[in-house]
Tab-separated table of C-alpha atoms in Angstrom:
chain	number	residue	atom	x	y	z
A	6	MET	CA	-59.416	-3.097	-5.007
A	7	ILE	CA	-61.193	-4.715	-7.932
A	8	VAL	CA	-62.454	-2.739	-10.896
A	9	VAL	CA	-65.079	-4.129	-13.264
A	10	ALA	CA	-64.079	-2.939	-16.707
A	11	GLU	CA	-64.737	-3.639	-20.343
A	12	TYR	CA	-62.513	-6.666	-20.809
A	13	GLU	CA	-62.149	-6.998	-24.561
A	14	THR	CA	-60.857	-3.489	-25.200
A	15	SER	CA	-57.232	-2.454	-24.994
A	16	VAL	CA	-58.088	0.888	-23.396
A	17	MET	CA	-57.026	0.947	-19.783
A	18	PRO	CA	-59.480	2.548	-17.358
A	19	SER	CA	-58.402	5.198	-14.895
A	20	CYS	CA	-57.813	4.562	-11.202
A	21	PRO	CA	-61.029	4.834	-9.161
A	22	ALA	CA	-59.088	6.331	-6.236
A	23	CYS	CA	-57.085	9.081	-7.945
A	24	ASP	CA	-58.217	9.054	-11.622
A	25	ALA	CA	-54.673	8.456	-12.948
A	26	PRO	CA	-54.293	6.137	-15.967
A	27	LEU	CA	-53.646	2.516	-14.964
A	28	ARG	CA	-50.782	0.433	-16.343
A	29	ALA	CA	-50.664	-3.293	-17.054
A	30	TRP	CA	-49.042	-5.252	-14.242
A	31	GLY	CA	-49.273	-8.959	-14.953
A	32	TYR	CA	-52.203	-11.261	-14.296
A	33	ALA	CA	-54.255	-12.296	-11.293
A	34	ARG	CA	-54.676	-15.925	-10.284
A	35	GLU	CA	-56.666	-18.157	-12.586
A	36	ARG	CA	-60.230	-18.828	-11.496
A	37	ALA	CA	-63.196	-20.822	-12.748
A	38	ILE	CA	-66.466	-18.989	-13.355
A	39	GLY	CA	-69.672	-21.067	-13.227
A	40	LEU	CA	-71.940	-20.868	-16.280
A	41	PRO	CA	-75.727	-21.385	-16.318
A	42	GLU	CA	-75.430	-24.590	-18.374
A	43	GLY	CA	-73.397	-26.102	-15.559
A	44	GLY	CA	-69.968	-25.771	-17.116
A	45	LEU	CA	-66.997	-23.717	-15.984
A	46	ARG	CA	-65.109	-21.042	-17.852
A	47	ARG	CA	-61.448	-20.592	-16.965
A	48	LEU	CA	-60.394	-16.987	-16.527
A	49	ARG	CA	-57.083	-15.324	-15.754
A	50	PRO	CA	-57.928	-11.636	-15.315
A	51	ARG	CA	-55.563	-8.798	-16.113
A	52	ARG	CA	-53.941	-7.023	-13.200
A	53	VAL	CA	-53.164	-3.285	-13.368
A	54	ARG	CA	-51.369	-0.827	-11.139
A	55	CYS	CA	-51.807	2.882	-10.554
A	56	PRO	CA	-48.452	4.687	-10.809
A	57	SER	CA	-49.760	7.589	-8.756
A	58	CYS	CA	-51.286	5.979	-5.651
A	59	ARG	CA	-49.504	2.619	-6.171
A	60	THR	CA	-52.630	0.494	-5.688
A	61	THR	CA	-53.285	-2.616	-7.748
A	62	HIS	CA	-56.569	-3.573	-9.374
A	63	VAL	CA	-57.946	-6.597	-11.180
A	64	LEU	CA	-59.949	-6.047	-14.368
A	65	LEU	CA	-62.890	-8.413	-14.615
A	66	PRO	CA	-64.975	-9.037	-17.731
A	67	PRO	CA	-68.586	-7.800	-17.695
A	68	TYR	CA	-70.001	-11.298	-17.080
A	69	CYS	CA	-68.239	-11.559	-13.678
A	70	LEU	CA	-69.353	-10.237	-10.318
A	71	LEU	CA	-67.094	-9.155	-7.495
A	72	ARG	CA	-66.324	-11.964	-5.047
A	73	ARG	CA	-68.587	-14.452	-6.858
A	74	ALA	CA	-67.537	-17.712	-8.502
A	75	ASP	CA	-70.589	-17.754	-10.784
A	76	SER	CA	-71.350	-15.586	-13.788
A	77	VAL	CA	-73.931	-12.806	-13.884
A	78	HIS	CA	-75.979	-15.008	-16.220
A	79	THR	CA	-76.086	-17.880	-13.719
A	80	ILE	CA	-77.202	-15.741	-10.790
A	81	THR	CA	-79.707	-13.841	-12.943
A	82	ALA	CA	-81.185	-17.128	-14.176
A	83	ALA	CA	-81.629	-18.216	-10.559
A	84	LEU	CA	-83.347	-14.946	-9.627
A	85	LEU	CA	-85.691	-15.108	-12.624
A	86	ASP	CA	-86.586	-18.719	-11.815
A	87	HIS	CA	-87.298	-17.707	-8.216
A	88	VAL	CA	-89.587	-14.879	-9.345
A	89	ALA	CA	-91.363	-17.421	-11.587
A	90	GLY	CA	-92.141	-19.448	-8.459
A	91	HIS	CA	-89.495	-22.183	-8.436
A	92	SER	CA	-87.921	-23.387	-5.190
A	93	HIS	CA	-84.233	-22.947	-4.427
A	94	ARG	CA	-83.692	-26.709	-4.635
A	95	ARG	CA	-85.208	-26.946	-8.109
A	96	ILE	CA	-83.187	-23.936	-9.277
A	97	ALA	CA	-79.996	-25.423	-7.826
A	98	GLU	CA	-80.641	-28.697	-9.614
A	99	ARG	CA	-81.255	-26.942	-12.943
A	100	LEU	CA	-78.124	-24.765	-12.618
A	101	HIS	CA	-75.933	-27.555	-11.202
A	102	ARG	CA	-75.129	-25.543	-8.075
A	103	PRO	CA	-75.336	-26.393	-4.359
A	104	ALA	CA	-78.770	-25.654	-2.883
A	105	ALA	CA	-77.201	-23.617	-0.077
A	106	THR	CA	-75.448	-21.378	-2.603
A	107	VAL	CA	-78.655	-20.699	-4.522
A	108	ARG	CA	-80.588	-20.138	-1.285
A	109	GLY	CA	-77.952	-17.552	-0.286
A	110	TRP	CA	-78.300	-15.732	-3.617
A	111	LEU	CA	-82.083	-15.619	-3.266
A	112	ARG	CA	-82.007	-14.402	0.342
A	113	ARG	CA	-79.479	-11.674	-0.417
A	114	ALA	CA	-81.345	-10.543	-3.535
A	115	THR	CA	-84.661	-10.435	-1.688
A	116	ALA	CA	-83.096	-8.401	1.119
A	117	ARG	CA	-81.536	-5.940	-1.374
A	118	ALA	CA	-84.512	-5.719	-3.758
A	119	ALA	CA	-85.623	-2.244	-2.622
A	120	PHE	CA	-82.097	-0.889	-3.176
A	121	TRP	CA	-81.873	-2.458	-6.658
A	122	ARG	CA	-85.333	-1.208	-7.583
A	123	ARG	CA	-84.577	2.355	-6.497
A	124	HIS	CA	-81.220	2.544	-8.282
A	125	GLY	CA	-82.529	0.738	-11.358
A	126	MET	CA	-85.261	3.371	-11.654
A	127	ILE	CA	-82.735	6.175	-11.297
A	128	TYR	CA	-80.587	4.738	-14.100
A	129	ALA	CA	-83.549	3.857	-16.333
A	130	TYR	CA	-85.046	7.349	-16.125
A	131	HIS	CA	-81.640	9.008	-16.401
A	132	LEU	CA	-80.986	7.141	-19.662
A	133	THR	CA	-84.567	7.360	-20.970
A	134	PRO	CA	-86.633	10.125	-19.325
A	135	ASP	CA	-89.766	9.031	-21.217
A	136	ALA	CA	-89.464	5.384	-20.103
A	137	GLY	CA	-93.018	5.360	-18.729
A	138	PRO	CA	-94.355	3.940	-15.480
A	139	LEU	CA	-93.187	0.693	-13.949
A	140	GLN	CA	-95.705	-2.146	-14.010
A	141	PRO	CA	-96.555	-3.453	-10.516
A	142	ARG	CA	-95.347	-7.008	-9.870
A	143	ALA	CA	-96.129	-9.622	-7.225
A	144	THR	CA	-92.918	-9.111	-5.250
A	145	GLU	CA	-90.375	-6.385	-4.707
A	146	LEU	CA	-87.681	-8.617	-6.223
A	147	ALA	CA	-89.773	-9.036	-9.390
A	148	GLU	CA	-90.140	-5.247	-9.630
A	149	ALA	CA	-86.399	-4.814	-9.086
A	150	LEU	CA	-85.530	-7.293	-11.840
A	151	ASP	CA	-88.049	-5.637	-14.158
A	152	VAL	CA	-86.622	-2.150	-13.651
A	153	LEU	CA	-83.019	-3.383	-13.925
A	154	GLY	CA	-83.934	-5.005	-17.226
A	155	LYS	CA	-85.457	-1.717	-18.365
A	156	ALA	CA	-82.279	0.147	-17.372
A	157	GLY	CA	-80.116	-2.424	-19.167
A	158	ARG	CA	-82.145	-2.136	-22.371
A	159	ALA	CA	-81.953	1.671	-22.184
A	160	ALA	CA	-78.157	1.481	-21.786
A	161	GLN	CA	-77.882	-0.889	-24.764
A	162	GLU	CA	-79.983	1.421	-26.916
A	163	GLN	CA	-77.901	4.419	-25.886
A	164	ASN	CA	-74.673	2.540	-26.695
A	165	ALA	CA	-76.070	1.492	-30.085
A	166	ASP	CA	-77.045	5.102	-30.845
A	167	TRP	CA	-73.603	6.302	-29.738
A	168	ALA	CA	-71.816	3.678	-31.867
A	169	ALA	CA	-73.918	4.631	-34.906
A	170	THR	CA	-72.893	8.302	-34.621
A	171	ASP	CA	-69.221	7.589	-33.843
A	172	PRO	CA	-67.056	8.566	-36.866
């Protein structure tokens, strides 16, 4: 099982299966993560093990997605370009990625847009109850990206407020 965790901190998260504290257990294999500029970032994620249920986990930094070789920023850039009206071939050329890969991202995102929109609204209004209404957009994917951006900004503001009050 893979756990996405805050990568730069030394605090180990708890096991998602049994909630026991995880312990460091070496490193996972090195991998290359694609960046929006076209470059690659080498990454060797930390591996951890649960002493209670004996499962292992890999801690990924926040810019990585599960089972994806490209960063969150790269895939988000592709989705935003698509919403702006660009074709998958043009997006692939700009991001230095295969056209089939970008087309797959766009198809999957379009198919899951209603799910993302619904959950983005739940998180946005949970974090900021007075967030206001969502502006209608041309496509469901555009609405989903808009509400996820709103939820992300609300989470950042809440974290900034929390950090300011932390002694």
